Short mmCIF file of C-alpha atoms in Angstrom, two decimals:
data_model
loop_
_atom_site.label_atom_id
_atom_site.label_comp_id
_atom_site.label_asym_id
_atom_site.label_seq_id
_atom_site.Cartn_x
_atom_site.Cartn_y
_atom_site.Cartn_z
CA UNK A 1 3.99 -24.52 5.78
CA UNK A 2 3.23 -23.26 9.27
CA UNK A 3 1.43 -25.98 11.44
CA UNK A 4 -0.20 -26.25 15.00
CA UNK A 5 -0.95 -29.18 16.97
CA UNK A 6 -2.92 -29.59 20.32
CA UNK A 7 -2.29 -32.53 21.41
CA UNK A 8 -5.52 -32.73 24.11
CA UNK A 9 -8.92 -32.76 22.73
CA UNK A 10 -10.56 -32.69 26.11
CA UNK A 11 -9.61 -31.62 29.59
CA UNK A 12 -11.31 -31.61 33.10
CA UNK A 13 -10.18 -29.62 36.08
CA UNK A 14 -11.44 -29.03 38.94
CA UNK A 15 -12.99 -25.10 39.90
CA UNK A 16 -9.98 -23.90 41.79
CA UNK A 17 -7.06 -26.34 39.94
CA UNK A 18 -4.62 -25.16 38.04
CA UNK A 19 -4.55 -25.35 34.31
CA UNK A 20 -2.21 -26.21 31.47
CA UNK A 21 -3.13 -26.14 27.39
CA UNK A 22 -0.55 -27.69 25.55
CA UNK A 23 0.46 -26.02 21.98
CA UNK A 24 2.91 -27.12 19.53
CA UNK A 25 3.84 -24.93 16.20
CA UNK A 26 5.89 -25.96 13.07
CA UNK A 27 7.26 -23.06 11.59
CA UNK A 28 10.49 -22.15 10.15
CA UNK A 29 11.56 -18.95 11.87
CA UNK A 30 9.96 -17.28 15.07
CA UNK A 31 6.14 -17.08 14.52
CA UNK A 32 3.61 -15.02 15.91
CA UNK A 33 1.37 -17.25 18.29
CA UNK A 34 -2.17 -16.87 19.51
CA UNK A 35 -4.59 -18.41 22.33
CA UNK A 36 -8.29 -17.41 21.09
CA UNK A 37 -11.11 -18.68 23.45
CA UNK A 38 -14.44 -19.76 22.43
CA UNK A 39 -17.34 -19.83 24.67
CA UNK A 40 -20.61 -21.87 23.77
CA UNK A 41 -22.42 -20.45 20.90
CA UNK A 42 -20.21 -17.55 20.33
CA UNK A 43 -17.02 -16.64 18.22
CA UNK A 44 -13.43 -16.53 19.04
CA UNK A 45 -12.18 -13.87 21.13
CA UNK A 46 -8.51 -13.68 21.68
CA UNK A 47 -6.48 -14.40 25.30
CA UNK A 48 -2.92 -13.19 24.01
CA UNK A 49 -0.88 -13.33 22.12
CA UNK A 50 3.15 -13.37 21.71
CA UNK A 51 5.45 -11.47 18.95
CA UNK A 52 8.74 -10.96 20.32
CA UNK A 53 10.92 -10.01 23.55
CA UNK A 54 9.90 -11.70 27.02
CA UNK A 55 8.82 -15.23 26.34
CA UNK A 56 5.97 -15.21 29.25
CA UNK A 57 2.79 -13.19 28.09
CA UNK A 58 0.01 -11.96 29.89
CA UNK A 59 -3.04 -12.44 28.89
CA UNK A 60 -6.68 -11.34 29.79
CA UNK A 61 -9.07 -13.22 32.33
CA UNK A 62 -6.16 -13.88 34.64
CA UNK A 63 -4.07 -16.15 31.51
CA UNK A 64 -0.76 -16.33 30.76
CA UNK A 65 1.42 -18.50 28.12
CA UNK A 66 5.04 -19.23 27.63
CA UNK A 67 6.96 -19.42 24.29
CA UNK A 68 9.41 -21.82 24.39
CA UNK A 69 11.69 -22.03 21.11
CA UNK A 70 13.37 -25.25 22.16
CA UNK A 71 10.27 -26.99 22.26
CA UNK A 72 8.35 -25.05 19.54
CA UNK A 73 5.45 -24.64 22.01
CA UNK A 74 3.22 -21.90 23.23
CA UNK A 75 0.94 -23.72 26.42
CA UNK A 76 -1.55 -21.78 28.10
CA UNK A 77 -1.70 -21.56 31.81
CA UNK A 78 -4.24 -20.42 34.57
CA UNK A 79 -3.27 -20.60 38.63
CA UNK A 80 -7.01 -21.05 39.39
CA UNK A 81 -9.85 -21.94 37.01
CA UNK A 82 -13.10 -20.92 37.32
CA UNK A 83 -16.52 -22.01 36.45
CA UNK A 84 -16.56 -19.53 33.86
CA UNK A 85 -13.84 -20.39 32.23
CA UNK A 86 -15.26 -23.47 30.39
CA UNK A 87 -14.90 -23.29 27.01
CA UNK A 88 -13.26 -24.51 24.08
CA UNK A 89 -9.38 -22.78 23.36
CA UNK A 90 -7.50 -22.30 20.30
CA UNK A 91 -3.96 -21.64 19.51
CA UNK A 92 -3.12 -20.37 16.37
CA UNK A 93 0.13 -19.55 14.56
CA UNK A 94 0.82 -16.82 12.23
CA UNK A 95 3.27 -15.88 9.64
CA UNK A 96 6.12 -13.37 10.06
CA UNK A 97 6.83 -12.99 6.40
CA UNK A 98 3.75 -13.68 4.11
CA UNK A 99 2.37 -12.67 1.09
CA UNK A 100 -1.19 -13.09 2.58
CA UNK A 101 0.21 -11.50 5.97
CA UNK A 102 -2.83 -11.45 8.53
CA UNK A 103 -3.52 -15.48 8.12
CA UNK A 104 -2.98 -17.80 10.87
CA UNK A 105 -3.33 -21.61 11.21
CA UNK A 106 -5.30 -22.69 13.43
CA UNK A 107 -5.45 -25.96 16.37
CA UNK A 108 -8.06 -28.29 16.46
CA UNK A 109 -8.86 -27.07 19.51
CA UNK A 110 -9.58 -28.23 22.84
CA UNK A 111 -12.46 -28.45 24.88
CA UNK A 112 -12.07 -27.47 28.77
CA UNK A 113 -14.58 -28.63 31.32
CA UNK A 114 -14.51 -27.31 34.68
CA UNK A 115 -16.03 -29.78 37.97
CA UNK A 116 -17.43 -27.69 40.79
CA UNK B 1 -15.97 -1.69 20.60
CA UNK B 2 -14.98 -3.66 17.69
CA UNK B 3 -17.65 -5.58 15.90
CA UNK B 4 -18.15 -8.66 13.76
CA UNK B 5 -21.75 -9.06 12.58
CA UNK B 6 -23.15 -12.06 10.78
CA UNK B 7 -26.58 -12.09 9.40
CA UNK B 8 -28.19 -14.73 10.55
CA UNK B 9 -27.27 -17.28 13.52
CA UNK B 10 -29.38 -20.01 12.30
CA UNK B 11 -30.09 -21.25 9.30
CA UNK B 12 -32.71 -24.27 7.70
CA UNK B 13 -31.70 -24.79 4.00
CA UNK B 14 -32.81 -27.64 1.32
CA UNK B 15 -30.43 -29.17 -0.51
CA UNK B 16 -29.89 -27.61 -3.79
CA UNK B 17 -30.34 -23.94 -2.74
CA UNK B 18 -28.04 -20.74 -2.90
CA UNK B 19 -27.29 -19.50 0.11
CA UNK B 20 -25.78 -16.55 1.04
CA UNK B 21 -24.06 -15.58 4.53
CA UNK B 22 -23.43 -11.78 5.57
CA UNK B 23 -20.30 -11.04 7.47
CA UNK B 24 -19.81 -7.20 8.30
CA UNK B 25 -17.15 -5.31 10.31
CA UNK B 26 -16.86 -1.71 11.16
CA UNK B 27 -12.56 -1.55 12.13
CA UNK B 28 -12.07 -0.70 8.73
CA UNK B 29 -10.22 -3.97 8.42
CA UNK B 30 -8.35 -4.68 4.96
CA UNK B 31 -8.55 -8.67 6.11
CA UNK B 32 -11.75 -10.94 6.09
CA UNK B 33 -12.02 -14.52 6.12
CA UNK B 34 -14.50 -17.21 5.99
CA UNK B 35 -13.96 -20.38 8.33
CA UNK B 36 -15.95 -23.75 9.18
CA UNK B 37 -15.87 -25.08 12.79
CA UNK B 38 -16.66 -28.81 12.67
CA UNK B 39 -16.04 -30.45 16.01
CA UNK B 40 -12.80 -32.31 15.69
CA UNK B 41 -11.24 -30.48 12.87
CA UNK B 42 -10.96 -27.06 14.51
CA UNK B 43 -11.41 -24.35 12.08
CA UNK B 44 -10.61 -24.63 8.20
CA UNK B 45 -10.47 -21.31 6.55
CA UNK B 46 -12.68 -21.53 3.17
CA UNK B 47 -11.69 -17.80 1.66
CA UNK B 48 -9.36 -14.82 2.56
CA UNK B 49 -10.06 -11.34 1.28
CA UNK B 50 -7.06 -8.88 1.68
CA UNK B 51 -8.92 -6.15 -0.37
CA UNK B 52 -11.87 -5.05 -1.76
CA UNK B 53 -12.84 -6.80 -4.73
CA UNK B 54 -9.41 -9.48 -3.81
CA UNK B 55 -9.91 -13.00 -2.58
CA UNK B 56 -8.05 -15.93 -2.02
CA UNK B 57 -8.65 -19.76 -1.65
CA UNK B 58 -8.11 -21.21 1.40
CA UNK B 59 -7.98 -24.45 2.39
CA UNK B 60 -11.41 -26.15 1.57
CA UNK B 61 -12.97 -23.88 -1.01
CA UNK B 62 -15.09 -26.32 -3.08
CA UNK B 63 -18.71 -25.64 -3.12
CA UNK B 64 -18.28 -22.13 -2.13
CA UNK B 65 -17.73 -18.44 -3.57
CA UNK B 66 -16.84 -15.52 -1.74
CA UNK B 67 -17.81 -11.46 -2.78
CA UNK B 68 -16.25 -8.54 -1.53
CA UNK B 69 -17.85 -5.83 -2.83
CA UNK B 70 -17.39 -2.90 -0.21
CA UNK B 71 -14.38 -2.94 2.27
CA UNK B 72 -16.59 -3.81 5.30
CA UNK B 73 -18.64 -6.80 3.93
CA UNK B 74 -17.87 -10.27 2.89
CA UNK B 75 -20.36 -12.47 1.98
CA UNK B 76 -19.88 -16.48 1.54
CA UNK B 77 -22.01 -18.21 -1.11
CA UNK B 78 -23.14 -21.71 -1.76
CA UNK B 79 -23.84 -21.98 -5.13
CA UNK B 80 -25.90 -25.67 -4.74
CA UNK B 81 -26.08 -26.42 -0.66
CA UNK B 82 -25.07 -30.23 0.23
CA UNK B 83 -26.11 -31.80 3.37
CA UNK B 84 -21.75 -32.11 3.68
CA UNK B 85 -22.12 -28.45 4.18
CA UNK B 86 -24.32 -28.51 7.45
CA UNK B 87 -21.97 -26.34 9.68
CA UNK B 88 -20.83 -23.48 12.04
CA UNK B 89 -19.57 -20.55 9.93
CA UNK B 90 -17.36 -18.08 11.49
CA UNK B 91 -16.29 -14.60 9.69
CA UNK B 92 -13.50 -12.87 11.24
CA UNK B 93 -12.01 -9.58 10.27
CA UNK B 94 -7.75 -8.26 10.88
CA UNK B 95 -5.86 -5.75 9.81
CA UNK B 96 -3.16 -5.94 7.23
CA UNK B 97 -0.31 -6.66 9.07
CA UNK B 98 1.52 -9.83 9.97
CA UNK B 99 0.60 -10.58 13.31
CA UNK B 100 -2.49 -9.08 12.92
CA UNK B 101 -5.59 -9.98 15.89
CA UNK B 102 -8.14 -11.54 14.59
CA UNK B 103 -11.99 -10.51 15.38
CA UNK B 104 -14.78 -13.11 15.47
CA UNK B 105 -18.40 -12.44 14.61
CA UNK B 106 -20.22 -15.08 16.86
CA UNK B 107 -20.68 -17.97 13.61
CA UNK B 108 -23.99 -19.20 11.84
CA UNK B 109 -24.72 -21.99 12.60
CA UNK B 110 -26.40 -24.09 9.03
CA UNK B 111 -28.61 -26.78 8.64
CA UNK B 112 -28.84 -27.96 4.96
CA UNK B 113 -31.52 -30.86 4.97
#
């Protein structure tokens, strides 16, 4: 069964600082992988996500994220944060091969606050 | 645009009622689903629907029903509301495809006193 694991709950940058969100999958071939964003009081809206070829993906709102088999993880970066970028993220994992294909697993999330 | 709609963002129920939550989409998406956000445990899918009239159990189905009547509704049901079931419900819609995006109506938030 696929897994995913974010391993912060709750991190605080600085407007300006760079940004890391750490993912980890368990899945046993190459899975699809998702970062899904979720602002206060609305749904999920998805950042970007990765199926196959180049490892770095591009993303919207200036985000990018870099599969990297070796360590089964998908992290999300950002040069610069800003204000607006406070919100809660989600990676997700998906199945290649599925019966029910179009489910994904989801993190527990975590919860980004940004310090002026 | 693609769009998600979900009848109501707030709800006050009493323990012991039916309640029903509307989730409609207009991609023509073959894939709905029914999550709960509680804060700590992320989202937990309740039911998958991969066809009109087709559902699935997800992960934590107890205490709920799902009907998929039409192709571009999906409706979540609590037969007898619990207080355990005070909550943020989120529909999302995907195509059928592995890999498949998928789009968020903005959740209902319910209060079962």
């Amino acid at each position: 069964a696929q897994s995913v694991t974010q391993p912060d709950i709750h991190i605080t940058v600085s407007e300006g600082a760079s940004l890391e969100l750490r993912c980890n999958y368990s899945y046993g071939a190459t899975p699809y992988l998702f970062w899904y964003v979720q602002s206060p009081g609305q749904g999920l809206q998805l950042l970007l996500k990765y199926f196959s070829g180049d490892t770095l993906v591009q993303g919207i709102k200036g985000f990018e994220a870099e599969f990297k088999r070796s360590q089964s993880s998908f992290n999300l970066r950002k040069p610069s944060v800003h204000w607006s970028d406070a919100a809660e993220y989600f990676c997700a994992v998906g199945a290649r091969k599925n019966t029910n294909a179009g489910k994904s697993t989801f993190g527990d999330g975590t919860t980004l606050t940004v310090k002026p | 645009d693609v769009k998600v709609t979900q009848s109501s963002r707030y709800l006050v129920k009493r323990t012991g009622e039916k309640v029903f939550l509307e989730c409609v989409q207009d991609m023509d998406h073959e894939n709905m689903f029914w999550y709960r956000q509680d804060p700590g445990l992320g989202l937990r899918l309740i039911y998958f629907s991969y066809d009109v009239k087709m559902k699935e159990k997800g992960d934590i189905p107890e205490g709920y029903s799902v009907s998929r009547e039409k192709k571009e509704r999906f409706s979540l049901i609590l037969e007898s509301a619990s207080t355990n079931q005070t909550s943020m419900y989120l529909c999302a819609s995907s195509g059928r495809g592995s890999g498949e995006t998928q789009y968020f109506g903005p959740g209902t938030r319910l209060l079962v006193l």
